[in-house]
Short mmCIF file of C-alpha atoms in Angstrom, two decimals:
data_model
loop_
_atom_site.label_atom_id
_atom_site.label_comp_id
_atom_site.label_asym_id
_atom_site.label_seq_id
_atom_site.Cartn_x
_atom_site.Cartn_y
_atom_site.Cartn_z
CA GLY A 1 138.92 130.69 91.50
CA GLN A 2 135.42 130.53 92.82
CA ASN A 3 132.56 130.76 90.40
CA ILE A 4 128.79 130.68 90.48
CA ASP A 5 126.78 130.68 87.27
CA GLN A 6 123.12 131.53 86.84
CA PRO A 7 121.17 132.61 83.78
CA THR A 8 120.95 136.38 83.58
CA GLU A 9 117.26 136.57 82.79
CA MET A 10 114.27 134.27 82.37
CA THR A 11 110.69 134.85 81.33
CA ALA A 12 107.69 132.76 82.37
CA THR A 13 103.91 132.95 82.31
CA GLU A 14 101.63 133.51 85.27
CA GLY A 15 100.39 130.18 86.63
CA ALA A 16 103.23 128.21 85.06
CA ILE A 17 106.33 126.55 86.54
CA VAL A 18 109.89 127.82 86.15
CA GLN A 19 113.24 126.30 87.10
CA ILE A 20 116.22 128.55 87.79
CA ASN A 21 119.56 126.76 87.63
CA CYS A 22 122.76 127.48 89.50
CA THR A 23 126.12 125.79 88.98
CA TYR A 24 129.07 126.41 91.22
CA GLN A 25 132.78 125.80 91.56
CA THR A 26 133.99 126.79 94.99
CA SER A 27 136.76 125.91 97.40
CA GLY A 28 134.78 123.63 99.62
CA PHE A 29 131.07 123.53 100.24
CA ASN A 30 129.05 124.12 103.38
CA GLY A 31 125.68 124.74 101.88
CA LEU A 32 123.81 126.69 99.24
CA PHE A 33 121.33 129.50 99.73
CA TRP A 34 118.65 131.00 97.52
CA TYR A 35 117.50 134.56 98.10
CA GLN A 36 114.79 136.60 96.42
CA GLN A 37 115.30 140.27 95.68
CA HIS A 38 112.63 142.60 94.33
CA ALA A 39 113.95 145.59 92.44
CA GLY A 40 115.34 148.24 94.78
CA GLU A 41 114.65 146.13 97.85
CA ALA A 42 116.72 143.97 100.19
CA PRO A 43 117.29 140.28 99.47
CA THR A 44 115.19 137.89 101.53
CA PHE A 45 116.01 134.29 102.38
CA LEU A 46 114.21 131.53 100.49
CA SER A 47 116.03 128.28 101.18
CA TYR A 48 119.17 126.53 102.37
CA ASN A 49 120.41 123.15 101.11
CA VAL A 50 123.41 121.27 102.44
CA LEU A 51 122.42 117.68 101.62
CA ASP A 52 121.56 116.29 98.20
CA GLY A 53 117.93 116.24 97.31
CA LEU A 54 114.83 118.34 97.10
CA GLU A 55 113.54 120.67 99.80
CA GLU A 56 109.97 121.84 99.35
CA LYS A 57 108.51 124.93 100.91
CA GLY A 58 105.08 125.83 99.61
CA ARG A 59 105.24 126.94 95.98
CA PHE A 60 109.05 127.02 96.08
CA SER A 61 111.39 124.02 96.04
CA SER A 62 115.17 123.87 95.96
CA PHE A 63 117.29 120.98 94.75
CA LEU A 64 120.97 120.23 95.31
CA SER A 65 123.45 117.81 93.77
CA ARG A 66 126.83 118.25 95.42
CA SER A 67 128.59 115.81 93.10
CA LYS A 68 127.50 117.87 90.09
CA GLY A 69 127.97 121.28 91.71
CA TYR A 70 124.41 122.07 90.77
CA SER A 71 121.26 123.45 92.29
CA TYR A 72 117.94 124.67 91.03
CA LEU A 73 115.07 126.68 92.41
CA LEU A 74 111.64 125.58 91.25
CA LEU A 75 108.76 128.01 91.41
CA LYS A 76 105.24 126.65 90.85
CA GLU A 77 101.92 128.39 90.18
CA LEU A 78 103.75 131.57 89.29
CA GLN A 79 102.26 134.84 90.43
CA MET A 80 103.03 138.34 89.21
CA LYS A 81 104.62 139.11 92.58
CA ASP A 82 107.26 136.45 91.85
CA SER A 83 108.83 138.86 89.37
CA ALA A 84 112.17 139.47 91.05
CA SER A 85 115.83 138.51 90.96
CA TYR A 86 116.82 135.17 92.44
CA LEU A 87 120.28 134.95 93.94
CA CYS A 88 122.23 131.75 94.44
CA ALA A 89 124.99 131.82 97.07
CA VAL A 90 127.41 129.12 98.25
CA LEU A 91 129.05 128.87 101.65
CA ASP A 92 132.64 127.85 100.97
CA SER A 93 135.15 125.95 103.12
CA ASN A 94 135.89 129.12 105.12
CA TYR A 95 132.18 129.66 105.69
CA GLN A 96 132.27 132.69 103.41
CA LEU A 97 129.23 133.28 101.24
CA ILE A 98 130.02 133.45 97.52
CA TRP A 99 127.22 135.14 95.57
CA GLY A 100 126.05 134.56 92.04
CA ALA A 101 125.06 137.55 89.89
CA GLY A 102 121.38 136.63 90.15
CA THR A 103 118.66 135.65 87.69
CA LYS A 104 116.05 138.25 86.82
CA LEU A 105 112.69 136.50 86.47
CA ILE A 106 109.99 138.26 84.45
CA ILE A 107 106.44 136.99 84.79
CA LYS A 108 104.01 137.73 81.98
CA PRO A 109 100.23 137.54 82.34
CA ASP B 1 110.87 143.89 108.57
CA SER B 2 114.16 142.03 108.98
CA GLY B 3 115.14 143.78 112.21
CA VAL B 4 118.24 145.27 110.59
CA THR B 5 118.21 149.06 110.37
CA GLN B 6 120.25 151.28 108.10
CA THR B 7 120.59 155.04 108.00
CA PRO B 8 120.31 157.16 106.03
CA LYS B 9 117.91 155.79 103.44
CA HIS B 10 119.14 158.12 100.73
CA LEU B 11 122.32 160.12 100.42
CA ILE B 12 123.26 162.54 97.68
CA THR B 13 126.73 163.98 97.64
CA ALA B 14 129.44 165.25 95.34
CA THR B 15 132.60 163.67 94.00
CA GLY B 16 135.54 163.88 96.35
CA GLN B 17 133.37 163.93 99.46
CA ARG B 18 133.25 161.48 102.35
CA VAL B 19 130.15 159.81 103.80
CA THR B 20 129.33 157.42 106.62
CA LEU B 21 126.65 154.76 106.42
CA ARG B 22 125.28 153.24 109.59
CA CYS B 23 123.86 149.82 110.36
CA SER B 24 122.30 148.26 113.44
CA PRO B 25 122.07 144.47 113.34
CA ARG B 26 119.20 142.34 114.59
CA SER B 27 119.14 141.87 118.33
CA GLY B 28 121.45 138.98 119.19
CA ASP B 29 123.30 138.91 115.87
CA LEU B 30 127.06 139.24 116.20
CA SER B 31 128.04 139.45 112.53
CA VAL B 32 127.58 142.40 110.24
CA TYR B 33 128.20 142.27 106.49
CA TRP B 34 128.41 145.14 104.02
CA TYR B 35 127.48 144.79 100.37
CA GLN B 36 127.49 147.10 97.37
CA GLN B 37 124.98 146.71 94.56
CA SER B 38 125.29 148.94 91.51
CA LEU B 39 122.32 149.37 89.17
CA ASP B 40 121.21 146.02 87.72
CA GLN B 41 124.31 144.33 89.13
CA GLY B 42 124.78 141.50 91.58
CA LEU B 43 125.69 141.84 95.21
CA GLN B 44 129.35 142.62 95.81
CA PHE B 45 130.57 141.56 99.23
CA LEU B 46 132.69 144.27 100.84
CA ILE B 47 133.53 143.26 104.39
CA GLN B 48 132.34 141.30 107.42
CA TYR B 49 132.73 142.04 111.12
CA TYR B 50 132.11 139.56 113.88
CA ASN B 51 131.78 140.74 117.46
CA GLY B 52 133.89 143.81 116.80
CA GLU B 53 136.64 142.15 114.79
CA GLU B 54 137.15 142.07 111.04
CA ARG B 55 136.28 138.54 109.91
CA ALA B 56 136.47 138.60 106.12
CA LYS B 57 137.27 141.05 103.37
CA GLY B 58 135.84 141.07 99.88
CA ASN B 59 136.22 143.55 97.03
CA ILE B 60 136.50 146.59 99.25
CA LEU B 61 138.37 149.58 97.87
CA GLU B 62 141.11 151.22 99.91
CA ARG B 63 139.01 154.40 99.95
CA PHE B 64 136.39 152.48 101.93
CA SER B 65 136.67 151.40 105.54
CA ALA B 66 134.37 149.97 108.16
CA GLN B 67 134.21 149.20 111.82
CA GLN B 68 131.95 147.50 114.31
CA PHE B 69 131.46 149.10 117.68
CA PRO B 70 131.05 147.47 121.13
CA ASP B 71 127.27 147.81 120.87
CA LEU B 72 127.60 145.84 117.58
CA HIS B 73 126.38 148.58 115.29
CA SER B 74 128.61 149.14 112.29
CA GLU B 75 129.63 152.03 110.09
CA LEU B 76 130.91 152.02 106.53
CA ASN B 77 133.02 155.02 105.59
CA LEU B 78 133.39 155.94 101.93
CA SER B 79 135.90 158.65 101.05
CA SER B 80 137.14 160.46 97.94
CA LEU B 81 133.87 159.51 96.35
CA GLU B 82 133.67 158.90 92.61
CA LEU B 83 130.68 158.74 90.27
CA GLY B 84 131.08 154.97 90.10
CA ASP B 85 130.47 154.65 93.82
CA SER B 86 126.80 155.43 93.26
CA ALA B 87 125.00 152.29 94.36
CA LEU B 88 122.76 150.65 96.92
CA TYR B 89 124.71 149.69 100.02
CA PHE B 90 123.24 146.88 102.05
CA CYS B 91 124.07 145.78 105.52
CA ALA B 92 123.19 142.28 106.66
CA SER B 93 123.51 140.49 109.97
CA SER B 94 123.64 136.91 111.14
CA VAL B 95 123.95 135.09 114.40
CA GLY B 96 127.42 133.62 114.02
CA GLY B 97 130.76 134.55 112.55
CA GLY B 98 130.88 131.96 109.86
CA ASP B 99 127.87 129.81 110.01
CA VAL B 100 125.06 128.27 108.11
CA ASN B 101 122.45 130.70 109.33
CA GLU B 102 120.77 133.00 106.90
CA GLN B 103 121.74 136.63 106.60
CA PHE B 104 119.09 139.24 107.30
CA PHE B 105 119.37 142.33 105.15
CA GLY B 106 118.60 145.90 106.00
CA PRO B 107 116.62 148.12 103.59
CA GLY B 108 119.79 149.63 102.17
CA THR B 109 121.22 153.10 101.72
CA ARG B 110 121.00 154.52 98.22
CA LEU B 111 124.08 156.63 97.55
CA THR B 112 124.13 159.03 94.63
CA VAL B 113 127.40 160.75 93.79
CA LEU B 114 127.02 163.77 91.50
#
């Protein structure tokens, strides 16, 4: 079967750095997405990785290791508005997006 | 604003009823995806249409059906509604049928079944 694992919930402090991990086992791999979703709102795209390595985009970075079936999203200089759920999703061999259950990130002042 | 529109925003109905949710994709996008998200749960993929044809099916109940029209808007029909169908229903669109482009999500329709 296809499986994506993320921690259910994480807590971090404003101004700090947090790393949200995602491990996956899918039938094939054509890339990994990270989306942000504020409570009651639509998910919005954060990043896409298909090659190994780190992609940096402002305060957010995403890392991929295909051999380990592993990715992480790194958020720096945390702000209160970063409180949201972060969804990891993998594009499988059929180009179907398999979604993780999401990690709820709570930022404390 | 993602460019994807969904109507209605809120819907309250009773068990056993039938409702239709509507989605208009971004201009130029050929794929439409439907998702269900129950309270504090992850996104559950229901179904995808590409250029009018069903492209992929997820955990969609037999009581649910969808279609994509020639103008590319899509409708999700939910029938014989149960309390457990109360959820946020999202529509998303993307350029291709199975591609590496991001999906753009609409604001969702919040369905409450009483």
